[in-house]
PDB file of C-alpha atoms in Angstrom:
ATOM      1  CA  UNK T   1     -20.775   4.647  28.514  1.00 48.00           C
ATOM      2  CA  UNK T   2     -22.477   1.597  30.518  1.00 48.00           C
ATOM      3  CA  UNK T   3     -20.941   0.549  33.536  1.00 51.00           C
ATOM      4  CA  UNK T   4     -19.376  -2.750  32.249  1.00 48.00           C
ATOM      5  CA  UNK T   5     -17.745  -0.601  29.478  1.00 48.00           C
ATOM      6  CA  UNK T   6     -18.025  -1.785  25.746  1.00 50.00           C
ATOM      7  CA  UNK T   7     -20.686  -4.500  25.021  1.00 53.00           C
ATOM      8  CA  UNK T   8     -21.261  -4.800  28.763  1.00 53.00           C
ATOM      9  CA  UNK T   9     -17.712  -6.168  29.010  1.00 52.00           C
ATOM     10  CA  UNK T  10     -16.589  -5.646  32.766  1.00 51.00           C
ATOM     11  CA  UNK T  11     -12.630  -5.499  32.095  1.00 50.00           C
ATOM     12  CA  UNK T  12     -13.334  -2.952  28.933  1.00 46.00           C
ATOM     13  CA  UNK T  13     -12.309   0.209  31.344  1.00 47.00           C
ATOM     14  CA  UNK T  14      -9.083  -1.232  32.900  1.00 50.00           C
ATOM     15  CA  UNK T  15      -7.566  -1.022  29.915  1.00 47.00           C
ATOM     16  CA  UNK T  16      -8.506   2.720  29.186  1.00 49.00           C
ATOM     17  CA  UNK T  17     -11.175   3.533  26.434  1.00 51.00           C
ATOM     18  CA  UNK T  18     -11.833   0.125  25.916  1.00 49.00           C
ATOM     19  CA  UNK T  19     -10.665  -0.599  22.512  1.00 50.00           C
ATOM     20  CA  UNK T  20      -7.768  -3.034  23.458  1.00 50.00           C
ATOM     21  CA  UNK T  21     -10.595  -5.138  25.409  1.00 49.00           C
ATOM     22  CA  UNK T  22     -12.608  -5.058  22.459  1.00 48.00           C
ATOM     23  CA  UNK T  23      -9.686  -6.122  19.967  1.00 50.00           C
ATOM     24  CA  UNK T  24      -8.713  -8.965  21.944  1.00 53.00           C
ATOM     25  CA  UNK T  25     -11.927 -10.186  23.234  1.00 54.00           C
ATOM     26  CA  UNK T  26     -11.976 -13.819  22.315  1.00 62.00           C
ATOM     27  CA  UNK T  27     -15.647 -13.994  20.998  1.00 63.00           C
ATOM     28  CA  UNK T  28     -15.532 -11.793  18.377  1.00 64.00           C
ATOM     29  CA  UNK T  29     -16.161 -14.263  15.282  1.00 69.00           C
ATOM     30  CA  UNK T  30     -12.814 -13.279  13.643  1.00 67.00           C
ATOM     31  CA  UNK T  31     -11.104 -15.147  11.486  1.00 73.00           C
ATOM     32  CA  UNK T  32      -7.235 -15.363  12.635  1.00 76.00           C
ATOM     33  CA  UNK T  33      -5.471 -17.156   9.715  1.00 83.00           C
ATOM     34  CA  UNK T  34      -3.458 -16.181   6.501  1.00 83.00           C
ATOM     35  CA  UNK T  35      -4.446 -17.303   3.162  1.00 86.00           C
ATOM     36  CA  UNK T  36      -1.078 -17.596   0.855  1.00 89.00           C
ATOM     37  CA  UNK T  37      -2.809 -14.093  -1.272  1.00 87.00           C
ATOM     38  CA  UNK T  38      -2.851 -12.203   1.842  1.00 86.00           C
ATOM     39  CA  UNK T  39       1.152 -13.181   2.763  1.00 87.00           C
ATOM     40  CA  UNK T  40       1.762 -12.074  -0.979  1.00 87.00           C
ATOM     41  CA  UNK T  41      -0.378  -8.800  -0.929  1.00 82.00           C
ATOM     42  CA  UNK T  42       1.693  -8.236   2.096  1.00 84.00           C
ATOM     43  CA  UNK T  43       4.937  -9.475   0.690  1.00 81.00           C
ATOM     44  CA  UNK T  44       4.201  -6.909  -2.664  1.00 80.00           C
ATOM     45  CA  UNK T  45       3.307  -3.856   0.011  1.00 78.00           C
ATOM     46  CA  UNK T  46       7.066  -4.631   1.404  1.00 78.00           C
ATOM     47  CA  UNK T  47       8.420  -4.013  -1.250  1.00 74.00           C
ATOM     48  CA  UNK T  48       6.958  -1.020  -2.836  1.00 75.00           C
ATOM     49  CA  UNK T  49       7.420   1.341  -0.184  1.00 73.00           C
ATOM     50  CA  UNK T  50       7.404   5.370  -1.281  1.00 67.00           C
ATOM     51  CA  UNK T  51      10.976   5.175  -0.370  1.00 69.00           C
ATOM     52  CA  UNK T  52      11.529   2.640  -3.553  1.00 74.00           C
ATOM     53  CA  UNK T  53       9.364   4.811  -5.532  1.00 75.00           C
ATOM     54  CA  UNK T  54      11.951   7.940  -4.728  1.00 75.00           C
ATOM     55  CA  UNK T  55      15.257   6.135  -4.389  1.00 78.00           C
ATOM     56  CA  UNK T  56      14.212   4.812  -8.239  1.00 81.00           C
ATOM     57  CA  UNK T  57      13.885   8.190  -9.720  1.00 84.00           C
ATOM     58  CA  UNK T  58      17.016   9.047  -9.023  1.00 84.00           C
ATOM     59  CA  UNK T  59      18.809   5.915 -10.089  1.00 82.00           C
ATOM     60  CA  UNK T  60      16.825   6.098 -13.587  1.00 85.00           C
ATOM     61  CA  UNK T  61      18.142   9.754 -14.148  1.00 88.00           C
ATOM     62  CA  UNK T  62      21.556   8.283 -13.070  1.00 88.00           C
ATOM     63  CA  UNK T  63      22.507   5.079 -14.621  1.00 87.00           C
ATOM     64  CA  UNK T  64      19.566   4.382 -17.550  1.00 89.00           C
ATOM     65  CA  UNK T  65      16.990   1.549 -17.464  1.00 89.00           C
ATOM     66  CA  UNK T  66      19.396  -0.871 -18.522  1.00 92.00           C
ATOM     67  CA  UNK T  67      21.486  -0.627 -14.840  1.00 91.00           C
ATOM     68  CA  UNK T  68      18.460  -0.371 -13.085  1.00 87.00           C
ATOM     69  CA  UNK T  69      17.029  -3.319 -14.527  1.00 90.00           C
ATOM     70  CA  UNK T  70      20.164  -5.341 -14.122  1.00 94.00           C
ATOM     71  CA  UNK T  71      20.594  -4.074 -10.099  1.00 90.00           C
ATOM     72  CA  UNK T  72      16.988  -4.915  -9.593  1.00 89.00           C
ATOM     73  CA  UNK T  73      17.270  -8.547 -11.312  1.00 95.00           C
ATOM     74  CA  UNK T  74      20.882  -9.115  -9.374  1.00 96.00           C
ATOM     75  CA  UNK T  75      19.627  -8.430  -5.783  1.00 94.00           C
ATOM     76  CA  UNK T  76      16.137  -9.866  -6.450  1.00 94.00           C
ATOM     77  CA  UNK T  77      18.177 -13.409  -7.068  1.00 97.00           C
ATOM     78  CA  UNK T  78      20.236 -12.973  -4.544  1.00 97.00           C
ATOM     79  CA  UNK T  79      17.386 -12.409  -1.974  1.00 95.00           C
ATOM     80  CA  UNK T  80      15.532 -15.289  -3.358  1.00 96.00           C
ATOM     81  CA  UNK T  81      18.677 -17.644  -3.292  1.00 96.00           C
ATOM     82  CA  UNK T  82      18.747 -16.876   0.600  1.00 92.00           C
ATOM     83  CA  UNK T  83      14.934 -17.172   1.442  1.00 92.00           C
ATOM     84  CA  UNK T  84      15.513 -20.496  -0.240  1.00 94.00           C
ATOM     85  CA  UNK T  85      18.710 -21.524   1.557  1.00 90.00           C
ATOM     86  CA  UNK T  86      16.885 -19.760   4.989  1.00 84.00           C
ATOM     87  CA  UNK T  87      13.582 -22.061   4.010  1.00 87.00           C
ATOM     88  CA  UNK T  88      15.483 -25.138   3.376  1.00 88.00           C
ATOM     89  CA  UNK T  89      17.235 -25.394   6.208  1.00 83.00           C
ATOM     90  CA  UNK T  90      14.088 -25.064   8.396  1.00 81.00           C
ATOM     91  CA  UNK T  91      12.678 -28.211   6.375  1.00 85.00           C
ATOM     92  CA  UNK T  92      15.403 -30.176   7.123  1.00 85.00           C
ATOM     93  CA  UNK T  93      16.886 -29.364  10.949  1.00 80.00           C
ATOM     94  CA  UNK T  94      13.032 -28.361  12.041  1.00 81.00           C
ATOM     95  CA  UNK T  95      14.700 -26.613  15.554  1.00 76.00           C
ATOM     96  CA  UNK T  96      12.006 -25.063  17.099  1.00 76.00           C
ATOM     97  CA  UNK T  97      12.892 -20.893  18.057  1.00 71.00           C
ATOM     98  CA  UNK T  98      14.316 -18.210  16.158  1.00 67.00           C
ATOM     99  CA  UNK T  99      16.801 -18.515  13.882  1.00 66.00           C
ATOM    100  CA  UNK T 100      19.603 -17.867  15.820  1.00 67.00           C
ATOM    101  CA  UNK T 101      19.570 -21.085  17.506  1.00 73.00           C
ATOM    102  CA  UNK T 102      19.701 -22.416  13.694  1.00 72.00           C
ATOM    103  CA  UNK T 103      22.804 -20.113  13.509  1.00 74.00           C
ATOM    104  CA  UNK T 104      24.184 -21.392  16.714  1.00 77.00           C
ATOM    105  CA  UNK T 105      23.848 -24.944  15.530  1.00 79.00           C
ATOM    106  CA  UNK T 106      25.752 -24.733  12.562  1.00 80.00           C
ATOM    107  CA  UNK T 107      28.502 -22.236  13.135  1.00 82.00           C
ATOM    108  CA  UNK T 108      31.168 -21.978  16.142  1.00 85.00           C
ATOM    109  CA  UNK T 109      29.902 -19.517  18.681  1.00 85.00           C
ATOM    110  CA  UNK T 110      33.542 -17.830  18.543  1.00 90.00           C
ATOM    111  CA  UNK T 111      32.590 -17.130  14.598  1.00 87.00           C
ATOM    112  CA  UNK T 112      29.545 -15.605  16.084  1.00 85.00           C
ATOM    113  CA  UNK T 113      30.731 -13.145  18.176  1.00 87.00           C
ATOM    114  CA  UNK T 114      33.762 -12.137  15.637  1.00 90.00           C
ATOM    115  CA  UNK T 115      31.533 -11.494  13.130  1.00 86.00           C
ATOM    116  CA  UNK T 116      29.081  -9.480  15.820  1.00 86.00           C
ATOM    117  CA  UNK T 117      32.088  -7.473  16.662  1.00 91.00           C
ATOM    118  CA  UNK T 118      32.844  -6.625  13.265  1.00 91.00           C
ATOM    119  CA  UNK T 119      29.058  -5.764  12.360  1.00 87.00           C
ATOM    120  CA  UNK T 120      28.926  -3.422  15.162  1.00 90.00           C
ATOM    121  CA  UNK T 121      32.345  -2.022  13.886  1.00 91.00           C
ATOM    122  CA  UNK T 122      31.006  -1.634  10.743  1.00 89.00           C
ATOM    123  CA  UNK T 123      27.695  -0.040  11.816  1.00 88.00           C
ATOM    124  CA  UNK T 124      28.829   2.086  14.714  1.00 89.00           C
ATOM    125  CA  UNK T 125      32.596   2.655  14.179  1.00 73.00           C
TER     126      UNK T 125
END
């Protein structure tokens, strides 16, 4: 290996082999944006996970196609009817952070906590 480590980059053996230099260096010519078919492509790899793949198997030997069909239409609009609400509400009270500070401004913090408590209750009790 040359002394300034990969493509004569000086700080390429401080961080070990030199691959996380090289995958952060800032001239490399890459592209860093998302075109809307890449979120979807990654949005449609989500969602069919093996685990999905399994876990339906065992539901269609279960309940029918018919049940299947109906759970998977059910949750799918109830997800969307929250990514909507979610989206929504970022157009119109644009607070910049995570969403818990859009949490914080709409609910009491007591509510918060109470329903913390009873998450962690739920999860862990």
């Amino acid at each position: 290996m040359e002394p300034g480590g990969r493509n004569g980059n000086p700080k390429a053996n401080e961080a070990g082999n030199g691959m996380e230099s090289a995958l952060v260096a800032e001239d490399s010519g890459l592209k860093q944006t998302l075109k809307n078919r890449h979120i979807q492509m990654i949005a449609i790899g989500g969602v069919l996970g093996s685990d999905l793949f399994i876990g339906t198997g065992g539901l269609l030997a279960t309940g029918g196609p018919a049940s299947l069909l109906l759970g998977f239409i059910l949750i799918g609009t109830m997800l969307f009817n929250v990514v909507m609400t979610l989206s929504e509400m970022a157009v119109l009270y644009p607070i910049a952070g995570m969403l818990l500070r859009d949490i914080l401004s709409f609910f009491d913090k007591l509510f918060i906590i109470t329903r913390v408590c009873a998450y962690c209750f739920l999860v862990f009790g």
